[in-house]
Coordinates of C-alpha atoms and ligand atoms in Angstrom, one line a residue:
X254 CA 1.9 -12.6 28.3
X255 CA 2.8 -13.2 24.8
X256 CA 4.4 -15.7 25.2
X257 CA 1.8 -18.2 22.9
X258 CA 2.5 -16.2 20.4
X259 CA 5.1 -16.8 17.1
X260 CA 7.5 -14.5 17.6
X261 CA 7.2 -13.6 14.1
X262 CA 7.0 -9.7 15.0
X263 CA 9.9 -7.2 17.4
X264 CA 6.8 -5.7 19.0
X265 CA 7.0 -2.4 20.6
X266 CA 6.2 -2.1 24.6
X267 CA 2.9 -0.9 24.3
X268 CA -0.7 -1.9 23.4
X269 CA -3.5 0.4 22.4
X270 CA -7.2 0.3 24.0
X271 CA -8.9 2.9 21.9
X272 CA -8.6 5.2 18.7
X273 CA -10.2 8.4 17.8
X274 CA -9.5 10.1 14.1
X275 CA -5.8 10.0 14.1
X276 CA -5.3 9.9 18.2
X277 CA -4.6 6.1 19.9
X278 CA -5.0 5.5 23.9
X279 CA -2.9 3.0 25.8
X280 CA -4.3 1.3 29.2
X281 CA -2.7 3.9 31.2
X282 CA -4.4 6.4 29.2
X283 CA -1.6 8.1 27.4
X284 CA -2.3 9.5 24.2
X285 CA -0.5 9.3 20.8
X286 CA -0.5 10.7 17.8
X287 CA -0.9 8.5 15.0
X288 CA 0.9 8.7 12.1
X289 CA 1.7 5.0 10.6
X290 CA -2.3 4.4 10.4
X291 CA -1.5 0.5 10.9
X292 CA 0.9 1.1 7.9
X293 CA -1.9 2.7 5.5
X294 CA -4.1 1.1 6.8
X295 CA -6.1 3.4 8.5
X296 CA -6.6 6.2 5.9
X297 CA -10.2 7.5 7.7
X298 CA -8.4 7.4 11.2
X299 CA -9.7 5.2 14.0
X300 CA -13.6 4.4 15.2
X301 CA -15.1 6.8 11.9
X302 CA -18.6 7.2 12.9
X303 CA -19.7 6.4 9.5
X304 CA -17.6 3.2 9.1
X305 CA -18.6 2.1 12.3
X306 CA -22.3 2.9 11.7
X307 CA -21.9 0.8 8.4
X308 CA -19.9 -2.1 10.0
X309 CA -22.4 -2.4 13.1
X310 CA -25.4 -1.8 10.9
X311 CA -24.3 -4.9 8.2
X312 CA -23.3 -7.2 11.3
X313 CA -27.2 -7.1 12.2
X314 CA -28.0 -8.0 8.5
X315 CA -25.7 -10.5 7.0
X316 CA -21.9 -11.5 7.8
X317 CA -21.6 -14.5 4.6
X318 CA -22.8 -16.4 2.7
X319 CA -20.1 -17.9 -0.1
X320 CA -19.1 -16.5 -3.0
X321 CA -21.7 -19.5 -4.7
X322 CA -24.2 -17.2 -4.4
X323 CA -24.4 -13.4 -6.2
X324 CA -23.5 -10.6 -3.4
X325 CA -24.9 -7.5 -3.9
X326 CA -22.6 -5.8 -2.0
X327 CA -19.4 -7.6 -3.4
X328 CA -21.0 -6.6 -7.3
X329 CA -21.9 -2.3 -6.1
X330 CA -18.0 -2.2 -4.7
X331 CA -16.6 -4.0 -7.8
X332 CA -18.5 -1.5 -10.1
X333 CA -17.5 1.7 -8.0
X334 CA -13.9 0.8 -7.9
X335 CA -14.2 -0.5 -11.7
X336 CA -15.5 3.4 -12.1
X337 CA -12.8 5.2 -10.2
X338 CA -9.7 3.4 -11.8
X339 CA -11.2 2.6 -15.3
X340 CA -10.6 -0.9 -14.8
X341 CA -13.1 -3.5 -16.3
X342 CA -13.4 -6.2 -13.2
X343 CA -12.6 -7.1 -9.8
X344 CA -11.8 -10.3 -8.0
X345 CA -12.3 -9.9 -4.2
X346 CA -9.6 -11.5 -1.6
X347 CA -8.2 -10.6 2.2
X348 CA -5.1 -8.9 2.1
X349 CA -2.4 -7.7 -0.3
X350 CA -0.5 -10.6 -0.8
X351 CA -3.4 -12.3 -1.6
X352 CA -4.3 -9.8 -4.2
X353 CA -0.6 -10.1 -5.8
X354 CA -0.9 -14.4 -5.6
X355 CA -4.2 -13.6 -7.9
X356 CA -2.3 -10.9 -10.2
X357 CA 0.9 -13.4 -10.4
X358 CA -1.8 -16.6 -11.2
X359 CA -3.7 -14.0 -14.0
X360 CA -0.3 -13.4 -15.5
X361 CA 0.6 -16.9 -15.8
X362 CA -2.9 -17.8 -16.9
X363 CA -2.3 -15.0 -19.5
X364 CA 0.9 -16.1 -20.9
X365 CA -0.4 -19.6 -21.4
X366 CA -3.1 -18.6 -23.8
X367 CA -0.8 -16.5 -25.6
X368 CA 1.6 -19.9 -26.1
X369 CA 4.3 -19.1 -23.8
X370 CA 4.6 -22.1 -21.9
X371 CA 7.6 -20.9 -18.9
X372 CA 5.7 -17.5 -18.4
X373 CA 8.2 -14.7 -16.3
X374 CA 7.1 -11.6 -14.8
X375 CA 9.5 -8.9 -14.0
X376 CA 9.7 -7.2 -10.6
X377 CA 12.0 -4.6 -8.9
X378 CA 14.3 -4.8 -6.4
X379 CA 13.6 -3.3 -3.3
X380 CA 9.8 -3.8 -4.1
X381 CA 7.7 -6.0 -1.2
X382 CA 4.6 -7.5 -2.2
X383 CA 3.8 -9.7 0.5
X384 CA 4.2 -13.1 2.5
X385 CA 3.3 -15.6 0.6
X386 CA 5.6 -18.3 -1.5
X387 CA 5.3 -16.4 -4.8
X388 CA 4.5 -13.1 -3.2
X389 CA 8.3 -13.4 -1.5
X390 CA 9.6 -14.6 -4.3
X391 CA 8.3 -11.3 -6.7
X392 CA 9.7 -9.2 -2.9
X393 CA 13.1 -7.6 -3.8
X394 CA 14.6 -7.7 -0.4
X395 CA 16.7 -10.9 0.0
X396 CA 16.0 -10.8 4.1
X397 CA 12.3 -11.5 3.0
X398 CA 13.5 -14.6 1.1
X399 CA 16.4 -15.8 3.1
X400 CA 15.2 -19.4 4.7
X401 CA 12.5 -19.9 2.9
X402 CA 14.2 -21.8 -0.2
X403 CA 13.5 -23.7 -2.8
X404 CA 11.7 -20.5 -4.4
X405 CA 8.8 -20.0 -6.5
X406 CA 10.5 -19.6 -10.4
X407 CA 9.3 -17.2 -13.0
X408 CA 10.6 -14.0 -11.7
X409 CA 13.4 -11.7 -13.2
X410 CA 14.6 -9.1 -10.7
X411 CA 15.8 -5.7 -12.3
X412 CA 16.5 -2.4 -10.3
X413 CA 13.9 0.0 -9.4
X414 CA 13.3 3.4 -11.7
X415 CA 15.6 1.8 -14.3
X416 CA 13.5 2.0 -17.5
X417 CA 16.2 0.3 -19.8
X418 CA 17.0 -2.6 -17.6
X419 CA 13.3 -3.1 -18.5
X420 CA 13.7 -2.7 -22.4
X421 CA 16.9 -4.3 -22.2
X422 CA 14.6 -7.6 -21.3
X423 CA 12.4 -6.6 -24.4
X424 CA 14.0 -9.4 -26.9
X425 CA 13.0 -12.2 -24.8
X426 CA 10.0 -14.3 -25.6
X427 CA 8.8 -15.8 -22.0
X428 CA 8.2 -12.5 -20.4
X429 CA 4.6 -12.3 -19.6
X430 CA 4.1 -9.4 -17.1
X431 CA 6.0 -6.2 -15.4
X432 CA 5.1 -6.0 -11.6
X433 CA 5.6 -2.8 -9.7
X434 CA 5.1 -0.8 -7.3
X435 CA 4.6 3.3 -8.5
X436 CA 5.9 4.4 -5.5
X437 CA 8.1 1.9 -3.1
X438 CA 6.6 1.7 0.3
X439 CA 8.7 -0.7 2.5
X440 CA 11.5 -0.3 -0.2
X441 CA 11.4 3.6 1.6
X442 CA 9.1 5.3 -0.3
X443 CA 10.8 5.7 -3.1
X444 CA 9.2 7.9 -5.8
X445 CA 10.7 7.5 -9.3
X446 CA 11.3 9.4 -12.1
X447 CA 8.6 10.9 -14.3
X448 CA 9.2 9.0 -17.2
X449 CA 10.0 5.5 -15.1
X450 CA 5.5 4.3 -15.1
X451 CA 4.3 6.1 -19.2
X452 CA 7.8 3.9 -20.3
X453 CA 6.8 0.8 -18.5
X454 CA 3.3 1.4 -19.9
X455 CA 4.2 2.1 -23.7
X456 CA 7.4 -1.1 -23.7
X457 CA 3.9 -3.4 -22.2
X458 CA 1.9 -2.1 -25.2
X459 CA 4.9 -2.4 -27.3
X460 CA 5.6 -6.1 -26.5
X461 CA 2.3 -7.3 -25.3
X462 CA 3.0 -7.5 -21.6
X463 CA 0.6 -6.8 -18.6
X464 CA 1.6 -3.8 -16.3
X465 CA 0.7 -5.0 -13.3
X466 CA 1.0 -2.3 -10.7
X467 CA 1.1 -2.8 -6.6
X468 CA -1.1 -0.3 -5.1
X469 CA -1.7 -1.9 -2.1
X470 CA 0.3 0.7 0.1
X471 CA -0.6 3.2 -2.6
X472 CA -3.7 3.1 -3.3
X473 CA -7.1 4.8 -1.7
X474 CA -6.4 7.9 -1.9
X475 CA -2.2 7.7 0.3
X476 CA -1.0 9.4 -2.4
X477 CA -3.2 12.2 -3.0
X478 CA -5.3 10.1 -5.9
X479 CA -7.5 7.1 -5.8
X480 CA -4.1 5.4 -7.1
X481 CA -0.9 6.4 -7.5
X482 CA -0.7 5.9 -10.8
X483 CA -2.9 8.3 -11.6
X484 CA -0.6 10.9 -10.8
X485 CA 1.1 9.8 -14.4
X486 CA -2.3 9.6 -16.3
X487 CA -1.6 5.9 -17.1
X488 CA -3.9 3.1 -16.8
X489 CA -2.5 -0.5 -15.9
X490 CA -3.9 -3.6 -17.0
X491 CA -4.2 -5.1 -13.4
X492 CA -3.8 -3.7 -10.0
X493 CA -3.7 -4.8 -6.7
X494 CA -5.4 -3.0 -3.7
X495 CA -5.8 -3.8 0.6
X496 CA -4.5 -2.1 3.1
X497 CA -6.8 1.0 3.2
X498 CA -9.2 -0.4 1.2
X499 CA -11.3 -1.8 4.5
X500 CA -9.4 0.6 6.7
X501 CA -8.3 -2.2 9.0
X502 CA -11.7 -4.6 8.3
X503 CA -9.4 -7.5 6.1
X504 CA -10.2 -6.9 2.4
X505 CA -7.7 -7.2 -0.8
X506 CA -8.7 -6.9 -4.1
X507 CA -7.2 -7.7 -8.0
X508 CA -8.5 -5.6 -10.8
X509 CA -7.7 -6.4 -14.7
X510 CA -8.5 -4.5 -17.3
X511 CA -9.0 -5.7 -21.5
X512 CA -7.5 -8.9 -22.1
X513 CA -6.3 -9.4 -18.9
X514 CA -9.8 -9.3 -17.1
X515 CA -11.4 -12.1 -19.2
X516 CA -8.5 -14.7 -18.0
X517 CA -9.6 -16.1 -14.8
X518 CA -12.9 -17.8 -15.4
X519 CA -14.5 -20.0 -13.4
X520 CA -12.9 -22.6 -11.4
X521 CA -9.5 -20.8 -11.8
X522 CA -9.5 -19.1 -8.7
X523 CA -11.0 -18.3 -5.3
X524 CA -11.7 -17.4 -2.0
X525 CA -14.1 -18.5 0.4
X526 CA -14.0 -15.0 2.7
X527 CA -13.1 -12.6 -0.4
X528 CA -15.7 -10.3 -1.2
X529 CA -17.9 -10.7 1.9
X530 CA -20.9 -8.6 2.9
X531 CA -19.1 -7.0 5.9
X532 CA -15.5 -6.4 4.3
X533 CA -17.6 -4.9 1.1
X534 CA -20.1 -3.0 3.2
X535 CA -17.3 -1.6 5.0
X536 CA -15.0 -0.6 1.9
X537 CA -18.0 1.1 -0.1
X538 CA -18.5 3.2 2.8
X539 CA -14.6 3.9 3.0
X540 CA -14.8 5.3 -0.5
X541 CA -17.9 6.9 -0.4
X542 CA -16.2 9.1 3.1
X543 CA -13.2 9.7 1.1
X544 CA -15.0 11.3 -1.6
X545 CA -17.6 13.3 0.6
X546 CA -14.9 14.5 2.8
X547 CA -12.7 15.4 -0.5
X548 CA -9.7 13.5 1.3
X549 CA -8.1 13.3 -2.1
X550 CA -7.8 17.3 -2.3
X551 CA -6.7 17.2 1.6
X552 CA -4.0 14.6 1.0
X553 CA -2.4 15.9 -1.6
X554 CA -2.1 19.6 0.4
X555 CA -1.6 18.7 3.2
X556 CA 1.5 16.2 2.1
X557 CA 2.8 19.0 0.2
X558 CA 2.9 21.6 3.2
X559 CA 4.4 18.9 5.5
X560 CA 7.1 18.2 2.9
X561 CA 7.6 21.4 2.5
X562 CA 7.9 22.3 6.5
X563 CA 10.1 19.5 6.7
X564 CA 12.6 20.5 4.5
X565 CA 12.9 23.8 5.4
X566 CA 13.8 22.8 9.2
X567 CA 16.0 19.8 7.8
X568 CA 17.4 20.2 4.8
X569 CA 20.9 21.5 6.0
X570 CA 20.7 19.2 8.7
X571 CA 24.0 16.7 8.6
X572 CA 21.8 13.7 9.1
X573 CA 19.0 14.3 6.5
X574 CA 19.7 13.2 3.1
X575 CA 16.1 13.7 1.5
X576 CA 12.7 14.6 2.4
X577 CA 9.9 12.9 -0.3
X578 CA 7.3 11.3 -1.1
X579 CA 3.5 11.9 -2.7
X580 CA 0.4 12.7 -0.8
X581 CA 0.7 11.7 2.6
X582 CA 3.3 8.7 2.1
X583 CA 6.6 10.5 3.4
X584 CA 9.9 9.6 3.7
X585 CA 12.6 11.0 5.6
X586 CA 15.9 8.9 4.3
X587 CA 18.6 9.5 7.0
X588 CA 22.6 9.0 6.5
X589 CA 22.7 7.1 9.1
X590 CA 20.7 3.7 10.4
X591 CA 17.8 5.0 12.4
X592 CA 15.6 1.9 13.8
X593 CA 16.2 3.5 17.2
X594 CA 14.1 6.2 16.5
X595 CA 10.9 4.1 16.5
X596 CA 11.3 3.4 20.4
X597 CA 11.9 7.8 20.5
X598 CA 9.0 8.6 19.3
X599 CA 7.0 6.3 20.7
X600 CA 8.2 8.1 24.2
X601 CA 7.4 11.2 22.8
X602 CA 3.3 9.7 21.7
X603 CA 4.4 9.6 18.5
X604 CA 4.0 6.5 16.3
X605 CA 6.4 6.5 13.1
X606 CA 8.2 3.6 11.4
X607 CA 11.6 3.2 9.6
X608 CA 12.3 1.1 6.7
X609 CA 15.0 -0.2 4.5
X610 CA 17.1 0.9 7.6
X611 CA 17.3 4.4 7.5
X612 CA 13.8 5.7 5.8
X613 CA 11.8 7.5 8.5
X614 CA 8.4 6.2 7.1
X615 CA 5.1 8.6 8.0
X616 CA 1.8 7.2 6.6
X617 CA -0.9 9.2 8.6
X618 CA -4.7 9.1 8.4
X619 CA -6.1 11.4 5.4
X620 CA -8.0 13.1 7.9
X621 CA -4.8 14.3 9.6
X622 CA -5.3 18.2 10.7
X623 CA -3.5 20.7 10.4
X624 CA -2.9 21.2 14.4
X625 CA -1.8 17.9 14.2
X626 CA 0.6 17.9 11.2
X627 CA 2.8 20.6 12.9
X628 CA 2.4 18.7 15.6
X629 CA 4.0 15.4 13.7
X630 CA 6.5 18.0 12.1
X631 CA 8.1 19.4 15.5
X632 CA 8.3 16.4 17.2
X633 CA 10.2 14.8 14.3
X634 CA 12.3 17.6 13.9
X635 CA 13.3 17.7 17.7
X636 CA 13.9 14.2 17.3
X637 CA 16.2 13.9 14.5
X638 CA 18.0 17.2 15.7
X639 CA 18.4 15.3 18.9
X640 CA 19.4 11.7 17.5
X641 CA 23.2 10.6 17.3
X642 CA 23.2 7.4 15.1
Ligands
PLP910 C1 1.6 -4.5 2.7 C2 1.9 -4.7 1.3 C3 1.7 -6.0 0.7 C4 1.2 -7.2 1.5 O1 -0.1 -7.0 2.1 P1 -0.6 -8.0 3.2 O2 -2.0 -7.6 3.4 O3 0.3 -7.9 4.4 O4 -0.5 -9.4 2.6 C5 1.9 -6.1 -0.6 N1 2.4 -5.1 -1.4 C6 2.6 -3.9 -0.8 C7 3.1 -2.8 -1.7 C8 2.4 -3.7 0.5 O5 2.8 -2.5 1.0

């Protein structure tokens, strides 16, 4: 049945009909319990009334029109996220490596009209920031690269949560740009040190590069904030958003701040989808839910009592190294390689990832309750005290 398909995905045996908050049905009308939320995707759970009620309601007035012409809705979401990170301006796009191609092209742009003709941009290893040529090329996984040669140049790889193998880059003259991800999603959710982002953000100011965060996993409210960062009290000078931001209607979005939002002017870039009426319509009602169902506050409890349940059934367990992560991005990182335990869980109607090979990654909906977080605890716990790598 798949079969016209690129086999560009190891799909799992089993295809959903219907979603309810954090619940997903199968055609035989087995029920799981959600908690990859289309990999943070689905921060308000599946079928919201209210996102629904704003999708169906903007399909009856206006689907697109170009970004030639002003869009109302494009300009309210630009100011509201513009209010919640105190970023100065938006540029509208479709998905998160589209939002990274504009941050890499504003960087670039940037570095040119400061003189620096072979503009470089430092990213991490172990970081993923999409598909795309350059987006693979700024991706620190070499799997994600492997095939796809000649690359895109103007990258400098250093490790993740190393603040001096940042500074140590700080006599060179072609460096335009620090990319990075405040926590590491695919690179398994990887948290770093408390002084790892204010560092990156005073060597930028020191040296007159752009910190250039990818909040595409974490932003919307995953970690417990709008953004991650803000769990730092830094400001970046661009960021990149998607995932959650439409909670599964395609929207991406690049935000600059100072300087760096008075670089792409017209002409420079575009899109002809990004920003439409229905991906905005749907995203200011995505934040407007998240605020007047105080899913921040929820998050951020809620992640902490199912870290801290975690631990205190697996900690001395042989096979658990660590429990972490912030807000409802978890991470469980095993000893052992633990891809097996996808295909578990799904038996068990539970839907769970792993990543960088032996990272059980949980991403649920924000509106996860608390009946259904001991729910996502025991079954995990049965199933790691049951797995034998
Ligand atoms: C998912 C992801 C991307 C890529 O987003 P797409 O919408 O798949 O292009 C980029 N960066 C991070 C951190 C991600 O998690």
């Amino acid at each position: 049945m798949t079969s016209a398909l690129m086999p560009t995905y190891a799909r799992l045996p089993v295809a959903f009909q219907k979603g309810e908050g954090a619940w997903l049905w199968d055609g035989e009308g087995r029920r799981y319990l959600d908690a990859l939320a289309g990999i943070a995707v689905c921060n308000l759970g599946h079928a919201h009334p209210a996102l629904t009620k704003a999708l169906c309601h903007q399909a009856g007035q206006l689907w697109h029109t170009s970004n030639l012409y002003r869009i109302e809705l494009q300009e309210r979401l630009a100011t509201r996220l513009a209010a919640l990170s105190a970023m100065d301006n938006v540029f509208f796009c479709n998905s998160g490596a589209e939002a990274n191609e504009a941050a890499i092209k504003l960087a670039r742009a940037y570095g040119h009209s400061r003189g620096i003709g072979q503009p470089h941009i430092v990213v991490m290893e172990g970081s993923f920031h999409g598909r795309t040529l350059a987006t693979l090329t700024a991706t620190g996984n070499p799997r994600i690269k492997q095939g796809f040669e000649p690359l895109v140049p103007g990258f400098i790889q250093v490790p993740y949560d190393d603040l001096a193998a940042v500074e140590k880059l700080s006599e060179r003259d072609d460096i335009v740009a620090v990319l990075v991800e405040p926590v590491q999603g695919e690179g398994g959710i990887r948290v770093p040190a408390a002084n790892y982002l204010p560092g990156l953000r005073a060597l930028c100011d020191r040296r007159g590069w752009l910190l250039m965060l990818d909040e595409v996993q974490t932003g919307i409210g995953r970690c417990g904030r709008w953004f991650a960062h803000q769990h730092w009290d830094i400001v970046p000078d661009v960021m990149t958003l998607a995932k959650a931001l439409g909670n599964g209607f395609p929207i991406g979005a690049c935000l600059a701040r100072g300087p760096a939002s008075q670089v792409l002017t017209a002409g420079t870039h575009g899109s002809t989808f990004g920003g439409n009426p229905l991906a905005c319509r749907v995203a200011l009602e995505v934040l407007q839910t998240i605020e007047s169902e105080d899913l921040l506050t929820h998050c951020d409890r809620l992640g902490q009592e199912i870290r801290t349940a975690l631990r205190e059934r697996l900690d001395a367990h042989p096979l658990v190294r660590e429990v972490r992560g912030l807000g409802l991005m978890l991470g469980i990182e095993l000893t052992e390689p633990c891809g097996d335990l996808v295909g578990k869980a799904l038996k068990q109607g539970l839907l769970i990832n792993v990543t960088a090979g032996s990272v059980i990654r949980l991403l649920p909906p924000l509106i996860l309750d608390h009946r259904q977080a001991q729910q996502l605890v025991e079954t995990l716990v049965e199933l790691i005290q049951e797995f034998s790598p």
